């Protein structure tokens, strides 16, 4: 009977509340059964109730089951809360500071396995923000920053500890040839002491050991210094700025300074720097492929509020509440498991490693032949004079010395200085470029940039100053210059109040910028230069209306992106109606308009004649190198079911002409590029007339070149493209895929080495496809920077030219070093081999060869690989794809210099004693010393 009762309750729980009969087990299951017992007090009544449920009518059954359901739901929530409390312990420090949620529990909410149960248990985003003492409007207090860092962690990942100097020494000692030489040195010491005694017997062995240690210390010092430099550059790469709200102020700060509770602002192209929850925003679309591997974009909203560090903002804008930072984020955990094993080898390093291997193999053959020739001559001589059965310690020492000479020839032959020279040169160039406002993300870009034959550059901020001001305005069929307070007052006087009101409203509500108060109390504008220029103009017209219009409810926002070339907003008017504002590229907005505001503020039809008149004004503004933008509006009674912002039927309000002056020194930099055989092409989203005017001012557009619009590329056949592409100097109204097509055409059809600048998320394909991607450091999005090889920190075209100069310096310095190294190798190999074959001894001893090797590989590399660029470099044509690294001129110099050195050393070797009258028992030592010194001075 008891079993039967138990079965009834278990099966009821299983059937109606999805509680399996065998799960949860033990104590947890007992708690579930007690939950039912709260309604039916004793066991007998409980059995009767469950067994008699089928006898009741529907209303009574629903009433009883409803009571049971409520109790079970309450207990379920209570038990989950109890489990949560047990799992996530609230420390005394957190309680003392007034925080009501632990760091681990916060991290679990937005972890990769998002826990919406905990999220709801804590009262959603409002409950969580209260528990971490953060205001969703005003942010956190500055005074609490250190406390939050201490309790919830900092937004930094665990760094791999730097390798000590002694670790580099240990690595250098692992070189196989050096190990063999150390063995030879020890044998030489033992045999020397046995035959010649102390101290004369230790000279050769100690000399080899001392030379080996010197080589090891110099190599380790060089590697250690490079390691430190690369670490510094890595730290520089991690300096990413974000916008947050703290103490009611919006400010920029480094991602490492983010703390739990910060209100972070996200926009297109940002990489989310911490885990958090969506607070408010519009059309936020996130790419989480780097975390989840899923390529489908994720739409984030109040219903699905979870945001993860490492994901990228594809579209929209938002504010998020930071809930987990550093190693508590899923991204932080992944980064913590990764070990950065240094920098990748560059193409030139790979190529030179191949060269070094071949030369090393040749050296091995020469060394083996030298050892065999010396050994055979020694054995023949011994057999003729003493006999092969009569051996002494001196004989053993002689053979050991021959072996040491052979090993040393291998050491000298292997040009390990080649990769070292590349690393030195690249590290030196990277450091200098950093001083010149260029941050190199990938080493290979240093050398590739030297071969660049084409630079596709943006206009705004790169060729121009990126400090924009509204210079001219056309409104109510009146065109006015507005650069000054007097002119602004004239514009106000010439424009009706109703037109001025709607114009100011259009500027203030349809903007991606915001006005914030700085620490000094002054008003600052945060946002892109174009947006800031318009907002600044609106504030100068009637700044007191900014706060009022900013409070209007925004029903929907479509942020600006480089494909649509416009930004739209739908607002709720105070009288209950709806109004849509649209702002963007002048021709695109004009196409969406069929009416216009006249001087009285009335809406009149926009005829084709008027449209043409507006187009003429757009072109006249553009021909003065002004960037043109239009603002239009449309009143609505109701919104469509899918809440889309209308695409047509707008009323044109105004046309802006925005001035962005050309940067000083740009024209000279463009001329330098042309003299260096580099074609500069301007790719911009601006009107074609604006683009042509700026391009002529910069010296980019010449009489031979042409300016086209991006869409024209798509209408051309392959043959037409082959004819057209080389002539293109300006591409206006360019979409991201137009830029991508231009880059691929230049690379594939003409084998050009293409450098491309980019600042937006949509520039990523072109940056990836190019040989050298150059991202803008100031206006560039994090996605653009992530896909670039070099970040131009000051967004200046002159800096790009400096990168080219350093790229060429790297390439030419390494060529110089290769020329020097190969000459020394050829001479050292031939001298010792020829001497061994003809005379039977090697004039250059192991110690001497090691000394030359150290000077040649390290100090030679240091001297030649770190030579700064000069103006002559920029008067040569770039190195084309597929060209040989060792040129004919280099071979001529190598062979000529080798021949000269071999003649000098050969003369001294075979006729030196006679020519210089050197006689006596030390004649051989004297002439060998003279040969060694002559060899060293020949290198100078």
PDB file of N, CA and C in Angstrom, residues 43 57 67 87 118 182 225 329 350 423 447 477 488 497 556 588 628 739 741 750 786 816 835 906 912 918 931 933 940:
ATOM      1  N   UNK A  43      -0.322  11.924   5.242  1.00  0.00           N
ATOM      2  CA  UNK A  43      -0.054  10.966   4.174  1.00  0.00           C
ATOM      3  C   UNK A  43      -1.349  10.349   3.652  1.00  0.00           C
ATOM      4  N   UNK A  57     -14.727  16.620 -10.615  1.00  0.00           N
ATOM      5  CA  UNK A  57     -15.032  17.267 -11.900  1.00  0.00           C
ATOM      6  C   UNK A  57     -13.872  18.175 -12.303  1.00  0.00           C
ATOM      7  N   UNK A  67      -3.389  24.874  -6.971  1.00  0.00           N
ATOM      8  CA  UNK A  67      -2.727  25.110  -5.679  1.00  0.00           C
ATOM      9  C   UNK A  67      -1.389  24.387  -5.612  1.00  0.00           C
ATOM     10  N   UNK A  87      26.224  27.429  -4.166  1.00  0.00           N
ATOM     11  CA  UNK A  87      27.252  27.338  -5.197  1.00  0.00           C
ATOM     12  C   UNK A  87      28.103  28.613  -5.232  1.00  0.00           C
ATOM     13  N   UNK A 118      19.313  32.275 -13.531  1.00  0.00           N
ATOM     14  CA  UNK A 118      19.949  33.143 -12.523  1.00  0.00           C
ATOM     15  C   UNK A 118      19.619  34.598 -12.841  1.00  0.00           C
ATOM     16  N   UNK A 182      82.594  22.514 -28.091  1.00  0.00           N
ATOM     17  CA  UNK A 182      82.905  22.434 -26.654  1.00  0.00           C
ATOM     18  C   UNK A 182      83.584  21.100 -26.324  1.00  0.00           C
ATOM     19  N   UNK A 225      67.126  41.264 -26.094  1.00  0.00           N
ATOM     20  CA  UNK A 225      66.700  42.639 -26.397  1.00  0.00           C
ATOM     21  C   UNK A 225      65.538  42.669 -27.384  1.00  0.00           C
ATOM     22  N   UNK A 329      35.656  36.337 -17.985  1.00  0.00           N
ATOM     23  CA  UNK A 329      34.881  36.247 -19.225  1.00  0.00           C
ATOM     24  C   UNK A 329      35.265  34.970 -19.958  1.00  0.00           C
ATOM     25  N   UNK A 350      61.938  33.349 -43.854  1.00  0.00           N
ATOM     26  CA  UNK A 350      61.794  31.974 -44.365  1.00  0.00           C
ATOM     27  C   UNK A 350      62.731  31.767 -45.556  1.00  0.00           C
ATOM     28  N   UNK A 423      65.689  39.892 -38.161  1.00  0.00           N
ATOM     29  CA  UNK A 423      65.009  40.205 -36.895  1.00  0.00           C
ATOM     30  C   UNK A 423      65.462  41.552 -36.349  1.00  0.00           C
ATOM     31  N   UNK A 447      58.738  44.484 -44.342  1.00  0.00           N
ATOM     32  CA  UNK A 447      59.487  44.221 -45.572  1.00  0.00           C
ATOM     33  C   UNK A 447      58.603  44.353 -46.814  1.00  0.00           C
ATOM     34  N   UNK A 477      16.015  77.392 -50.393  1.00  0.00           N
ATOM     35  CA  UNK A 477      16.494  77.952 -51.671  1.00  0.00           C
ATOM     36  C   UNK A 477      17.461  79.127 -51.496  1.00  0.00           C
ATOM     37  N   UNK A 488      26.167  83.129 -39.182  1.00  0.00           N
ATOM     38  CA  UNK A 488      25.105  82.287 -38.607  1.00  0.00           C
ATOM     39  C   UNK A 488      23.886  83.134 -38.278  1.00  0.00           C
ATOM     40  N   UNK A 497      11.096  80.700 -38.816  1.00  0.00           N
ATOM     41  CA  UNK A 497      11.215  79.980 -37.540  1.00  0.00           C
ATOM     42  C   UNK A 497      10.846  78.512 -37.671  1.00  0.00           C
ATOM     43  N   UNK A 556      12.760  53.934 -33.529  1.00  0.00           N
ATOM     44  CA  UNK A 556      13.704  53.070 -34.248  1.00  0.00           C
ATOM     45  C   UNK A 556      14.852  53.921 -34.781  1.00  0.00           C
ATOM     46  N   UNK A 588      21.875  60.500 -52.648  1.00  0.00           N
ATOM     47  CA  UNK A 588      21.011  59.412 -52.172  1.00  0.00           C
ATOM     48  C   UNK A 588      19.776  59.961 -51.463  1.00  0.00           C
ATOM     49  N   UNK A 628      29.412  67.046 -49.083  1.00  0.00           N
ATOM     50  CA  UNK A 628      27.989  67.435 -49.075  1.00  0.00           C
ATOM     51  C   UNK A 628      27.126  66.395 -48.380  1.00  0.00           C
ATOM     52  N   UNK A 739      35.991  48.847 -53.441  1.00  0.00           N
ATOM     53  CA  UNK A 739      37.400  48.930 -53.037  1.00  0.00           C
ATOM     54  C   UNK A 739      38.060  47.550 -53.134  1.00  0.00           C
ATOM     55  N   UNK A 741      37.184  45.095 -55.124  1.00  0.00           N
ATOM     56  CA  UNK A 741      37.361  44.724 -56.536  1.00  0.00           C
ATOM     57  C   UNK A 741      38.565  45.430 -57.144  1.00  0.00           C
ATOM     58  N   UNK A 750      47.810  42.957 -62.685  1.00  0.00           N
ATOM     59  CA  UNK A 750      49.052  43.714 -62.908  1.00  0.00           C
ATOM     60  C   UNK A 750      50.165  43.361 -61.935  1.00  0.00           C
ATOM     61  N   UNK A 786      41.898  45.076 -36.497  1.00  0.00           N
ATOM     62  CA  UNK A 786      42.152  43.648 -36.325  1.00  0.00           C
ATOM     63  C   UNK A 786      42.558  42.987 -37.640  1.00  0.00           C
ATOM     64  N   UNK A 816      72.360  44.337 -48.038  1.00  0.00           N
ATOM     65  CA  UNK A 816      73.765  44.692 -47.741  1.00  0.00           C
ATOM     66  C   UNK A 816      74.419  43.623 -46.863  1.00  0.00           C
ATOM     67  N   UNK A 835      94.193  25.711 -48.594  1.00  0.00           N
ATOM     68  CA  UNK A 835      95.408  25.561 -47.777  1.00  0.00           C
ATOM     69  C   UNK A 835      95.578  24.119 -47.315  1.00  0.00           C
ATOM     70  N   UNK A 906      95.839  34.503 -50.753  1.00  0.00           N
ATOM     71  CA  UNK A 906      96.600  33.457 -51.461  1.00  0.00           C
ATOM     72  C   UNK A 906      98.056  33.858 -51.640  1.00  0.00           C
ATOM     73  N   UNK A 912     104.113  34.618 -49.049  1.00  0.00           N
ATOM     74  CA  UNK A 912     104.250  35.643 -48.013  1.00  0.00           C
ATOM     75  C   UNK A 912     105.602  35.640 -47.338  1.00  0.00           C
ATOM     76  N   UNK A 918     110.234  36.594 -44.067  1.00  0.00           N
ATOM     77  CA  UNK A 918     109.943  36.066 -42.721  1.00  0.00           C
ATOM     78  C   UNK A 918     110.638  34.710 -42.577  1.00  0.00           C
ATOM     79  N   UNK A 931      98.004  36.538 -42.125  1.00  0.00           N
ATOM     80  CA  UNK A 931      96.868  36.148 -42.981  1.00  0.00           C
ATOM     81  C   UNK A 931      95.543  36.450 -42.270  1.00  0.00           C
ATOM     82  N   UNK A 933      94.936  38.649 -39.817  1.00  0.00           N
ATOM     83  CA  UNK A 933      94.694  40.094 -39.724  1.00  0.00           C
ATOM     84  C   UNK A 933      94.316  40.687 -41.083  1.00  0.00           C
ATOM     85  N   UNK A 940      86.593  44.861 -43.537  1.00  0.00           N
ATOM     86  CA  UNK A 940      86.319  46.283 -43.325  1.00  0.00           C
ATOM     87  C   UNK A 940      86.241  47.004 -44.676  1.00  0.00           C
TER      88      UNK A 940
END
